[in-house]
Tab-separated table of C-alpha atoms in Angstrom:
chain	number	residue	atom	x	y	z
A	88	UNK	CA	-11.000	-0.500	11.588
A	89	UNK	CA	-9.105	2.460	12.819
A	90	UNK	CA	-9.313	2.660	16.890
A	91	UNK	CA	-8.019	5.829	18.848
A	92	UNK	CA	-7.710	5.928	22.640
A	93	UNK	CA	-9.507	8.761	24.338
A	94	UNK	CA	-7.463	11.975	25.189
A	95	UNK	CA	-8.073	11.945	28.572
A	96	UNK	CA	-7.009	8.533	29.737
A	97	UNK	CA	-4.017	7.452	31.517
A	98	UNK	CA	-0.831	6.663	29.577
A	99	UNK	CA	2.171	4.235	30.651
A	100	UNK	CA	5.263	4.613	27.866
A	101	UNK	CA	6.342	1.123	27.106
A	102	UNK	CA	9.429	0.939	28.142
A	103	UNK	CA	10.923	4.068	26.444
A	104	UNK	CA	10.051	2.714	23.199
A	105	UNK	CA	8.636	6.369	21.576
A	106	UNK	CA	4.855	5.949	20.504
A	107	UNK	CA	3.529	2.296	22.432
A	108	UNK	CA	1.950	2.450	25.402
A	109	UNK	CA	-0.190	0.948	27.803
A	110	UNK	CA	-3.669	2.020	28.843
A	111	UNK	CA	-6.636	0.136	30.775
A	112	UNK	CA	-4.867	-3.210	29.588
A	113	UNK	CA	-4.136	-2.233	25.753
A	114	UNK	CA	-0.624	-2.011	23.997
A	115	UNK	CA	-1.795	1.111	21.972
A	116	UNK	CA	0.443	2.682	19.282
A	117	UNK	CA	-0.194	6.300	19.018
A	118	UNK	CA	-0.555	6.978	14.633
A	119	UNK	CA	2.848	7.644	12.985
A	120	UNK	CA	2.913	8.227	9.136
A	121	UNK	CA	4.256	5.206	7.561
A	122	UNK	CA	5.757	5.179	3.474
A	123	UNK	CA	6.098	2.396	1.167
A	124	UNK	CA	7.574	1.837	-2.067
A	125	UNK	CA	7.117	-0.380	-5.444
A	126	UNK	CA	7.482	-0.182	-9.050
A	127	UNK	CA	5.288	0.914	-11.371
A	128	UNK	CA	2.449	-2.115	-12.767
A	129	UNK	CA	2.561	-2.979	-16.717
A	130	UNK	CA	-1.345	-2.107	-17.095
A	131	UNK	CA	-0.462	1.334	-15.235
A	132	UNK	CA	2.246	2.792	-17.974
A	133	UNK	CA	0.877	5.345	-20.397
A	134	UNK	CA	-1.872	6.298	-17.530
A	135	UNK	CA	-2.212	8.799	-15.005
A	136	UNK	CA	-2.353	7.960	-11.135
A	137	UNK	CA	-5.343	9.127	-10.737
A	138	UNK	CA	-6.730	6.800	-13.418
A	139	UNK	CA	-5.006	4.286	-12.113
A	140	UNK	CA	-6.898	4.895	-8.602
A	141	UNK	CA	-10.313	4.960	-9.811
A	142	UNK	CA	-9.728	1.898	-11.934
A	143	UNK	CA	-8.470	0.401	-8.991
A	144	UNK	CA	-10.340	1.207	-6.680
A	145	UNK	CA	-14.202	1.198	-7.436
A	146	UNK	CA	-15.758	2.188	-4.140
A	147	UNK	CA	-13.645	5.991	-4.541
A	148	UNK	CA	-15.241	8.569	-6.475
A	149	UNK	CA	-13.062	10.443	-9.372
A	150	UNK	CA	-12.641	13.625	-7.356
A	151	UNK	CA	-11.003	11.536	-4.253
A	152	UNK	CA	-9.056	9.429	-6.467
A	153	UNK	CA	-7.317	12.408	-7.707
A	154	UNK	CA	-7.110	13.568	-3.821
A	155	UNK	CA	-5.088	10.788	-3.354
A	156	UNK	CA	-2.772	11.537	-6.229
A	157	UNK	CA	-1.775	14.353	-5.343
A	158	UNK	CA	-2.219	14.021	-1.504
A	159	UNK	CA	-0.601	10.332	-0.628
A	160	UNK	CA	1.335	9.334	-3.824
A	161	UNK	CA	4.492	10.735	-5.072
A	162	UNK	CA	6.315	8.877	-8.284
A	163	UNK	CA	10.159	8.198	-8.733
A	164	UNK	CA	11.575	8.559	-11.743
A	165	UNK	CA	15.193	7.726	-12.435
A	166	UNK	CA	15.556	8.525	-8.522
A	167	UNK	CA	14.599	11.652	-8.325
A	168	UNK	CA	11.410	12.239	-6.494
A	169	UNK	CA	8.744	13.973	-9.265
A	170	UNK	CA	6.627	17.021	-7.140
A	171	UNK	CA	3.303	16.546	-6.245
A	172	UNK	CA	2.297	18.647	-8.614
A	173	UNK	CA	4.269	16.882	-11.621
A	174	UNK	CA	2.793	12.887	-9.871
A	175	UNK	CA	-0.808	14.441	-10.524
A	176	UNK	CA	-0.448	14.769	-13.867
A	177	UNK	CA	2.742	12.832	-15.480
A	178	UNK	CA	1.451	9.634	-16.960
A	179	UNK	CA	3.429	6.762	-15.592
A	180	UNK	CA	6.200	4.998	-17.287
A	181	UNK	CA	8.567	1.797	-17.078
A	182	UNK	CA	10.668	1.402	-14.201
A	183	UNK	CA	8.952	4.122	-12.205
A	184	UNK	CA	8.933	3.914	-8.427
A	185	UNK	CA	5.796	4.769	-6.874
A	186	UNK	CA	5.723	5.742	-3.190
A	187	UNK	CA	2.607	6.195	-0.504
A	188	UNK	CA	2.698	7.694	2.311
A	189	UNK	CA	-0.458	7.503	4.924
A	190	UNK	CA	-1.281	8.129	7.984
A	191	UNK	CA	-1.033	4.340	9.700
A	192	UNK	CA	-3.539	3.470	12.855
A	193	UNK	CA	-2.780	0.046	14.166
A	194	UNK	CA	-5.613	-1.251	16.449
A	195	UNK	CA	-4.568	-1.459	20.092
A	196	UNK	CA	-3.853	-5.264	21.331
A	197	UNK	CA	-4.036	-6.935	24.809
A	198	UNK	CA	-1.534	-5.700	27.496
A	199	UNK	CA	0.976	-9.580	28.096
A	200	UNK	CA	3.306	-7.955	29.844
A	201	UNK	CA	4.570	-4.800	32.450
A	202	UNK	CA	8.200	-4.913	30.822
A	203	UNK	CA	8.875	-5.430	27.478
A	204	UNK	CA	12.572	-4.687	27.960
A	205	UNK	CA	13.348	-7.332	30.551
A	206	UNK	CA	14.980	-9.248	27.162
A	207	UNK	CA	16.196	-12.327	28.884
A	208	UNK	CA	15.483	-12.645	32.330
A	209	UNK	CA	15.294	-16.170	33.056
A	210	UNK	CA	12.271	-17.705	31.097
A	211	UNK	CA	11.114	-14.259	29.256
A	212	UNK	CA	11.718	-12.152	26.234
A	213	UNK	CA	9.810	-8.862	25.137
A	214	UNK	CA	8.033	-10.191	28.353
A	215	UNK	CA	6.782	-13.571	26.479
A	216	UNK	CA	6.883	-16.499	27.857
A	217	UNK	CA	9.779	-19.077	26.464
A	218	UNK	CA	8.624	-22.574	26.583
A	219	UNK	CA	11.580	-24.041	24.553
A	220	UNK	CA	15.111	-21.760	22.988
A	221	UNK	CA	18.185	-23.328	21.719
A	222	UNK	CA	20.253	-22.546	18.828
A	223	UNK	CA	17.402	-22.645	16.249
A	224	UNK	CA	14.239	-22.335	17.367
A	225	UNK	CA	12.906	-19.965	19.952
A	226	UNK	CA	9.350	-21.480	21.124
A	227	UNK	CA	7.044	-19.245	22.988
A	228	UNK	CA	4.110	-19.197	25.122
A	229	UNK	CA	1.777	-16.734	22.834
A	230	UNK	CA	-0.758	-14.174	24.850
A	231	UNK	CA	-3.977	-14.027	23.023
A	232	UNK	CA	-5.360	-10.634	21.543
A	233	UNK	CA	-1.729	-9.768	19.548
A	234	UNK	CA	-1.458	-11.112	16.396
A	235	UNK	CA	1.815	-13.105	15.078
A	236	UNK	CA	3.221	-11.103	12.734
A	237	UNK	CA	2.688	-7.538	10.683
A	238	UNK	CA	-0.927	-7.881	8.433
A	239	UNK	CA	-3.872	-5.496	7.741
A	240	UNK	CA	-4.126	-2.877	9.650
A	241	UNK	CA	-1.475	-4.438	13.003
A	242	UNK	CA	2.965	-3.710	12.684
A	243	UNK	CA	4.087	-2.648	15.670
A	244	UNK	CA	1.476	-4.416	17.767
A	245	UNK	CA	3.284	-7.840	16.264
A	246	UNK	CA	4.952	-10.659	17.994
A	247	UNK	CA	7.218	-10.101	15.521
A	248	UNK	CA	7.790	-6.606	15.664
A	249	UNK	CA	7.831	-6.960	19.385
A	250	UNK	CA	10.506	-9.062	19.435
A	251	UNK	CA	12.331	-7.502	16.859
A	252	UNK	CA	12.332	-3.913	19.010
A	253	UNK	CA	14.585	-6.485	21.173
A	254	UNK	CA	17.179	-7.810	18.957
A	255	UNK	CA	15.332	-10.701	18.119
A	256	UNK	CA	14.512	-11.693	14.606
A	257	UNK	CA	12.485	-14.769	14.175
A	258	UNK	CA	10.212	-16.849	11.390
A	259	UNK	CA	6.985	-17.955	12.725
A	260	UNK	CA	7.063	-21.644	11.012
A	261	UNK	CA	2.733	-21.800	11.981
A	262	UNK	CA	-0.496	-19.726	11.889
A	263	UNK	CA	-2.487	-18.635	15.379
A	264	UNK	CA	-5.335	-16.289	15.434
A	265	UNK	CA	-4.603	-13.318	17.453
A	266	UNK	CA	-7.487	-14.414	19.903
A	267	UNK	CA	-6.112	-17.647	20.579
A	268	UNK	CA	-3.114	-17.940	22.766
A	269	UNK	CA	-0.442	-20.897	23.329
A	270	UNK	CA	2.644	-22.849	21.696
A	271	UNK	CA	4.425	-20.612	18.895
A	272	UNK	CA	7.317	-22.734	17.242
A	273	UNK	CA	9.840	-20.186	15.105
A	274	UNK	CA	12.787	-20.625	13.886
A	275	UNK	CA	15.778	-18.335	14.289
A	276	UNK	CA	16.818	-18.600	10.636
A	277	UNK	CA	14.726	-19.321	7.486
A	278	UNK	CA	16.432	-22.981	7.093
A	279	UNK	CA	15.144	-24.452	10.098
A	280	UNK	CA	11.192	-22.101	9.453
A	281	UNK	CA	11.530	-24.351	6.675
A	282	UNK	CA	12.214	-27.260	7.959
A	283	UNK	CA	9.640	-26.980	10.558
A	284	UNK	CA	7.202	-25.907	8.068
A	285	UNK	CA	7.346	-29.303	5.333
A	286	UNK	CA	6.871	-31.356	8.879
A	287	UNK	CA	4.007	-29.670	9.296
A	288	UNK	CA	2.775	-30.222	5.344
A	289	UNK	CA	3.764	-33.824	5.983
A	290	UNK	CA	1.559	-34.340	8.793
A	291	UNK	CA	4.213	-35.348	10.733
A	292	UNK	CA	3.398	-32.498	13.787
A	293	UNK	CA	0.983	-33.515	16.236
A	294	UNK	CA	-1.213	-30.813	17.992
A	295	UNK	CA	-3.045	-30.450	21.173
A	296	UNK	CA	-5.320	-27.350	22.585
A	297	UNK	CA	-7.543	-26.917	24.932
A	298	UNK	CA	-10.912	-25.404	24.319
A	299	UNK	CA	-13.532	-24.956	27.128
A	300	UNK	CA	-16.923	-25.471	25.365
A	301	UNK	CA	-20.614	-25.305	26.153
A	302	UNK	CA	-22.267	-27.812	27.098
A	303	UNK	CA	-21.724	-31.437	28.774
A	304	UNK	CA	-19.341	-32.567	25.863
A	305	UNK	CA	-20.008	-36.393	25.248
A	306	UNK	CA	-18.179	-39.352	27.141
A	307	UNK	CA	-17.554	-36.684	29.686
A	308	UNK	CA	-16.081	-38.081	33.288
A	309	UNK	CA	-15.436	-35.908	36.582
A	310	UNK	CA	-11.694	-37.200	35.633
A	311	UNK	CA	-10.117	-33.806	37.625
A	312	UNK	CA	-11.028	-31.436	40.208
A	313	UNK	CA	-10.326	-27.712	39.408
A	314	UNK	CA	-7.427	-26.707	39.971
A	315	UNK	CA	-5.876	-30.237	40.695
A	316	UNK	CA	-2.380	-29.655	41.149
A	317	UNK	CA	-2.374	-33.833	39.150
A	318	UNK	CA	-3.656	-31.725	35.503
A	319	UNK	CA	-3.035	-34.467	32.984
A	320	UNK	CA	-0.244	-33.803	30.245
A	321	UNK	CA	-1.578	-33.686	26.850
A	322	UNK	CA	-0.360	-37.475	25.964
A	323	UNK	CA	-1.944	-38.536	28.793
A	324	UNK	CA	-5.710	-36.213	28.035
A	325	UNK	CA	-5.692	-37.525	24.955
A	326	UNK	CA	-5.031	-41.243	25.593
A	327	UNK	CA	-8.415	-43.106	25.847
A	328	UNK	CA	-9.518	-43.603	22.785
A	329	UNK	CA	-12.285	-44.952	24.175
A	330	UNK	CA	-13.328	-41.117	25.214
A	331	UNK	CA	-12.674	-39.812	22.047
A	332	UNK	CA	-14.898	-38.460	19.343
A	333	UNK	CA	-14.175	-37.618	15.672
A	334	UNK	CA	-15.788	-35.004	13.810
A	335	UNK	CA	-15.331	-35.068	9.840
A	336	UNK	CA	-16.806	-32.247	7.940
A	337	UNK	CA	-15.443	-30.306	4.832
A	338	UNK	CA	-14.503	-26.677	5.621
A	339	UNK	CA	-14.232	-23.564	3.049
A	340	UNK	CA	-14.575	-20.284	4.191
A	341	UNK	CA	-16.597	-16.749	2.543
A	342	UNK	CA	-14.886	-13.649	2.028
A	343	UNK	CA	-16.957	-10.962	1.389
A	344	UNK	CA	-14.085	-8.823	0.069
A	345	UNK	CA	-14.318	-10.619	-2.927
A	346	UNK	CA	-16.990	-11.306	-5.885
A	347	UNK	CA	-19.202	-13.898	-6.138
A	348	UNK	CA	-18.799	-16.435	-6.403
A	349	UNK	CA	-14.657	-16.253	-6.192
A	350	UNK	CA	-15.533	-15.606	-2.376
A	351	UNK	CA	-16.600	-19.248	-1.595
A	352	UNK	CA	-13.782	-21.290	-1.188
A	353	UNK	CA	-13.417	-24.932	-2.464
A	354	UNK	CA	-14.595	-27.083	0.345
A	355	UNK	CA	-11.654	-29.141	1.755
A	356	UNK	CA	-11.767	-32.265	3.810
A	357	UNK	CA	-10.930	-31.742	7.672
A	358	UNK	CA	-10.957	-33.879	10.511
A	359	UNK	CA	-10.468	-33.292	14.428
A	360	UNK	CA	-10.295	-35.644	17.287
A	361	UNK	CA	-11.828	-34.784	20.718
A	362	UNK	CA	-11.084	-35.647	24.001
A	363	UNK	CA	-13.334	-34.472	26.846
A	364	UNK	CA	-11.226	-33.718	29.987
A	365	UNK	CA	-13.272	-31.634	32.567
A	366	UNK	CA	-17.010	-30.862	33.408
A	367	UNK	CA	-17.541	-27.457	35.779
A	368	UNK	CA	-21.278	-28.394	36.219
A	369	UNK	CA	-21.328	-24.563	38.275
A	370	UNK	CA	-21.273	-23.309	34.784
A	371	UNK	CA	-22.591	-26.205	32.845
A	372	UNK	CA	-19.056	-25.745	30.599
A	373	UNK	CA	-16.899	-29.037	29.485
A	374	UNK	CA	-12.512	-27.951	29.161
A	375	UNK	CA	-11.892	-30.127	26.063
A	376	UNK	CA	-8.680	-31.527	24.828
A	377	UNK	CA	-8.724	-30.763	20.641
A	378	UNK	CA	-6.364	-32.667	17.606
A	379	UNK	CA	-6.458	-31.192	14.641
A	380	UNK	CA	-5.234	-33.665	12.125
A	381	UNK	CA	-5.831	-31.233	9.318
A	382	UNK	CA	-5.095	-27.784	9.645
A	383	UNK	CA	-8.319	-26.201	7.791
A	384	UNK	CA	-8.931	-22.132	8.644
A	385	UNK	CA	-11.081	-21.883	11.715
A	386	UNK	CA	-11.248	-26.131	12.068
A	387	UNK	CA	-11.197	-26.629	15.877
A	388	UNK	CA	-14.386	-23.393	16.155
A	389	UNK	CA	-16.881	-25.032	13.396
A	390	UNK	CA	-16.437	-28.634	13.992
A	391	UNK	CA	-17.550	-27.814	17.936
A	392	UNK	CA	-19.883	-25.734	17.029
A	393	UNK	CA	-21.538	-28.636	14.290
A	394	UNK	CA	-21.367	-30.494	17.345
A	395	UNK	CA	-23.310	-28.214	18.915
A	396	UNK	CA	-20.474	-27.081	21.835
A	397	UNK	CA	-19.055	-24.209	20.723
A	398	UNK	CA	-16.231	-22.412	22.590
A	399	UNK	CA	-17.879	-20.507	25.514
A	400	UNK	CA	-16.946	-17.202	24.608
A	401	UNK	CA	-16.566	-17.554	20.538
A	402	UNK	CA	-17.714	-14.049	19.166
A	403	UNK	CA	-18.310	-15.645	15.581
A	404	UNK	CA	-18.850	-19.416	15.467
A	405	UNK	CA	-21.247	-19.091	19.655
A	406	UNK	CA	-24.381	-18.254	18.175
A	407	UNK	CA	-25.309	-16.131	21.425
A	408	UNK	CA	-22.540	-13.877	20.342
A	409	UNK	CA	-22.413	-13.795	17.046
A	410	UNK	CA	-23.330	-10.587	15.084
A	411	UNK	CA	-23.383	-13.061	11.483
A	412	UNK	CA	-25.960	-15.204	12.054
A	413	UNK	CA	-27.348	-16.079	9.050
A	414	UNK	CA	-23.437	-16.916	7.934
A	415	UNK	CA	-22.505	-18.817	10.937
A	416	UNK	CA	-26.175	-21.195	10.109
A	417	UNK	CA	-25.374	-21.506	6.182
A	418	UNK	CA	-21.536	-22.579	7.814
A	419	UNK	CA	-22.952	-25.027	10.328
A	420	UNK	CA	-25.631	-26.445	7.776
A	421	UNK	CA	-23.351	-26.391	4.499
A	422	UNK	CA	-20.057	-28.407	5.248
A	423	UNK	CA	-19.861	-28.151	1.449
A	424	UNK	CA	-21.291	-25.519	-0.226
A	425	UNK	CA	-21.051	-26.773	-3.848
A	426	UNK	CA	-22.266	-30.401	-2.896
A	427	UNK	CA	-26.295	-29.342	-2.304
A	428	UNK	CA	-29.448	-28.917	-4.536
A	429	UNK	CA	-28.729	-24.807	-4.186
A	430	UNK	CA	-28.901	-23.624	-7.527
A	431	UNK	CA	-26.581	-20.680	-8.409
A	432	UNK	CA	-29.060	-18.223	-8.088
A	433	UNK	CA	-29.622	-19.350	-4.499
A	434	UNK	CA	-26.040	-19.324	-3.703
A	435	UNK	CA	-25.892	-15.909	-4.845
A	436	UNK	CA	-28.830	-14.515	-3.039
A	437	UNK	CA	-27.392	-16.135	0.232
A	438	UNK	CA	-24.275	-14.554	-0.383
A	439	UNK	CA	-26.024	-10.985	-0.765
A	440	UNK	CA	-27.091	-12.016	2.949
A	441	UNK	CA	-23.945	-12.063	4.165
A	442	UNK	CA	-22.742	-8.844	2.195
A	443	UNK	CA	-25.933	-7.263	3.631
A	444	UNK	CA	-25.369	-8.391	7.564
A	445	UNK	CA	-21.368	-7.742	7.463
A	446	UNK	CA	-22.582	-4.569	5.830
A	447	UNK	CA	-25.182	-3.768	8.575
A	448	UNK	CA	-22.737	-4.812	11.757
A	449	UNK	CA	-20.493	-2.116	10.790
A	450	UNK	CA	-22.722	0.224	10.049
A	451	UNK	CA	-24.297	0.158	13.426
A	452	UNK	CA	-20.904	0.336	14.741
A	453	UNK	CA	-19.586	3.504	12.791
A	454	UNK	CA	-23.130	5.385	13.454
A	455	UNK	CA	-22.397	5.276	17.263
A	456	UNK	CA	-18.608	6.820	16.195
A	457	UNK	CA	-18.404	10.189	15.363
A	458	UNK	CA	-15.006	11.049	16.135
A	459	UNK	CA	-12.223	11.433	13.096
A	460	UNK	CA	-8.425	11.831	12.754
A	461	UNK	CA	-7.628	15.056	12.654
A	462	UNK	CA	-4.783	14.301	10.389
A	463	UNK	CA	-6.520	11.995	7.642
A	464	UNK	CA	-9.959	11.997	8.812
A	465	UNK	CA	-10.594	8.380	8.834
A	466	UNK	CA	-13.206	7.255	11.633
A	467	UNK	CA	-11.909	6.267	15.366
A	468	UNK	CA	-13.431	3.570	16.588
A	469	UNK	CA	-13.567	2.692	20.427
A	470	UNK	CA	-10.672	0.789	21.720
A	471	UNK	CA	-11.789	-3.045	21.678
A	472	UNK	CA	-12.574	-4.445	25.218
A	473	UNK	CA	-10.166	-6.700	27.280
A	474	UNK	CA	-12.609	-9.906	26.245
A	475	UNK	CA	-12.605	-9.177	23.150
A	476	UNK	CA	-9.661	-9.720	22.577
A	477	UNK	CA	-9.339	-13.736	24.312
A	478	UNK	CA	-10.951	-16.602	23.044
A	479	UNK	CA	-10.615	-19.956	25.225
A	480	UNK	CA	-9.036	-22.059	22.372
A	481	UNK	CA	-5.208	-22.681	23.698
A	482	UNK	CA	-2.421	-24.698	21.421
A	483	UNK	CA	-1.047	-26.047	24.512
A	484	UNK	CA	1.315	-29.048	22.858
A	485	UNK	CA	3.246	-29.762	19.519
A	486	UNK	CA	5.135	-32.465	18.873
A	487	UNK	CA	6.636	-34.602	16.131
A	488	UNK	CA	5.786	-38.493	15.256
A	489	UNK	CA	9.295	-39.013	16.293
A	490	UNK	CA	9.871	-37.738	19.600
A	491	UNK	CA	12.483	-35.479	18.550
A	492	UNK	CA	10.644	-32.450	19.490
A	493	UNK	CA	7.866	-31.428	22.343
A	494	UNK	CA	6.463	-28.849	23.774
A	495	UNK	CA	3.603	-28.547	26.107
A	496	UNK	CA	2.765	-24.919	28.057
A	497	UNK	CA	1.456	-24.404	31.238
A	498	UNK	CA	-2.437	-24.123	31.704
A	499	UNK	CA	-3.836	-21.237	30.813
A	500	UNK	CA	-6.119	-19.511	33.868
A	501	UNK	CA	-9.990	-20.624	32.279
A	502	UNK	CA	-8.836	-23.875	31.998
A	503	UNK	CA	-8.743	-24.679	35.532
A	504	UNK	CA	-12.479	-23.598	36.769
A	505	UNK	CA	-15.326	-21.732	36.735
């Protein structure tokens, strides 16, 4: 999705970094041209770029592919860049390098600091709160609303690139969704990063999250008052086994960009322990500590939804807010799609419903947006709302079984009260 700020909005340049601005609580990267190169693949040899594009991108017409081959691509042969006319007609040869140039629109992210250039002011770097730092590790309290590393449309609007702009090269050791906040462990070198990743794979690292969920969670007691200075540590919050709720149900993903049946991943075992921390009667919400034993995609969010206590502002797994109710209901009702009485034909029918549901949601959004980029012609969607860039799920504590590593963040505001 391509977004663009309104042209008449108030913009504040970020610490003199050209092309990056703050506006309305968002960090904006102005569109820019970006080039990348790659070696020609074997299946492309002896064919023109237009032929290759037509074959690789079925959604584009042959005329669109010819136009893109002329405007956006260039063949580099024996260190010589062919002209646009030559690139359009040349047959690709072995060892050719294909250069792609495109107009990049990065989605805005949530502004996390008023001063990113404050590289080391005690407890911050690039505006991010430092939880721990030594010669090999940098542990940060990740803000919500920003991806960790370049992915998809995000590049400059990522934590890794923001840190790099301040002279800090890091290697993330684990995932956190864009909308999730909390502990982020990064190595300052590949060796340290690989060591931590190995510990995670061996399940010697224990992770504790905080989530604010709908309703009164099972076994909840009025343990603390909102804003209480004696807020428990992660260890204390999960100490009473008699108050724990264990959720064991399988996980899988449904990737609509893939074809059926490859879109359905294999179901895998998943286990999460939940401990109620505090009930907020005025909102009928519960603050819950969550300890995932496995590390499946969206595991905590799905397990909470299956228990009937979704995260209060979850845009996908909370039935109140989701734009994809059919897909959500399928995931909640069928922990293992491959272990049911559904026929292949029925499963394919469900998948088609999911595709149509997603297309409808995207079409509704596009119908309300008529602005296009003057340079590249893509549709410019409105900037996201701040509340859509925050999920009430926070990585609170990371520790290993030996006790050698243990990191805990401060408590997010939404966890302290109504």
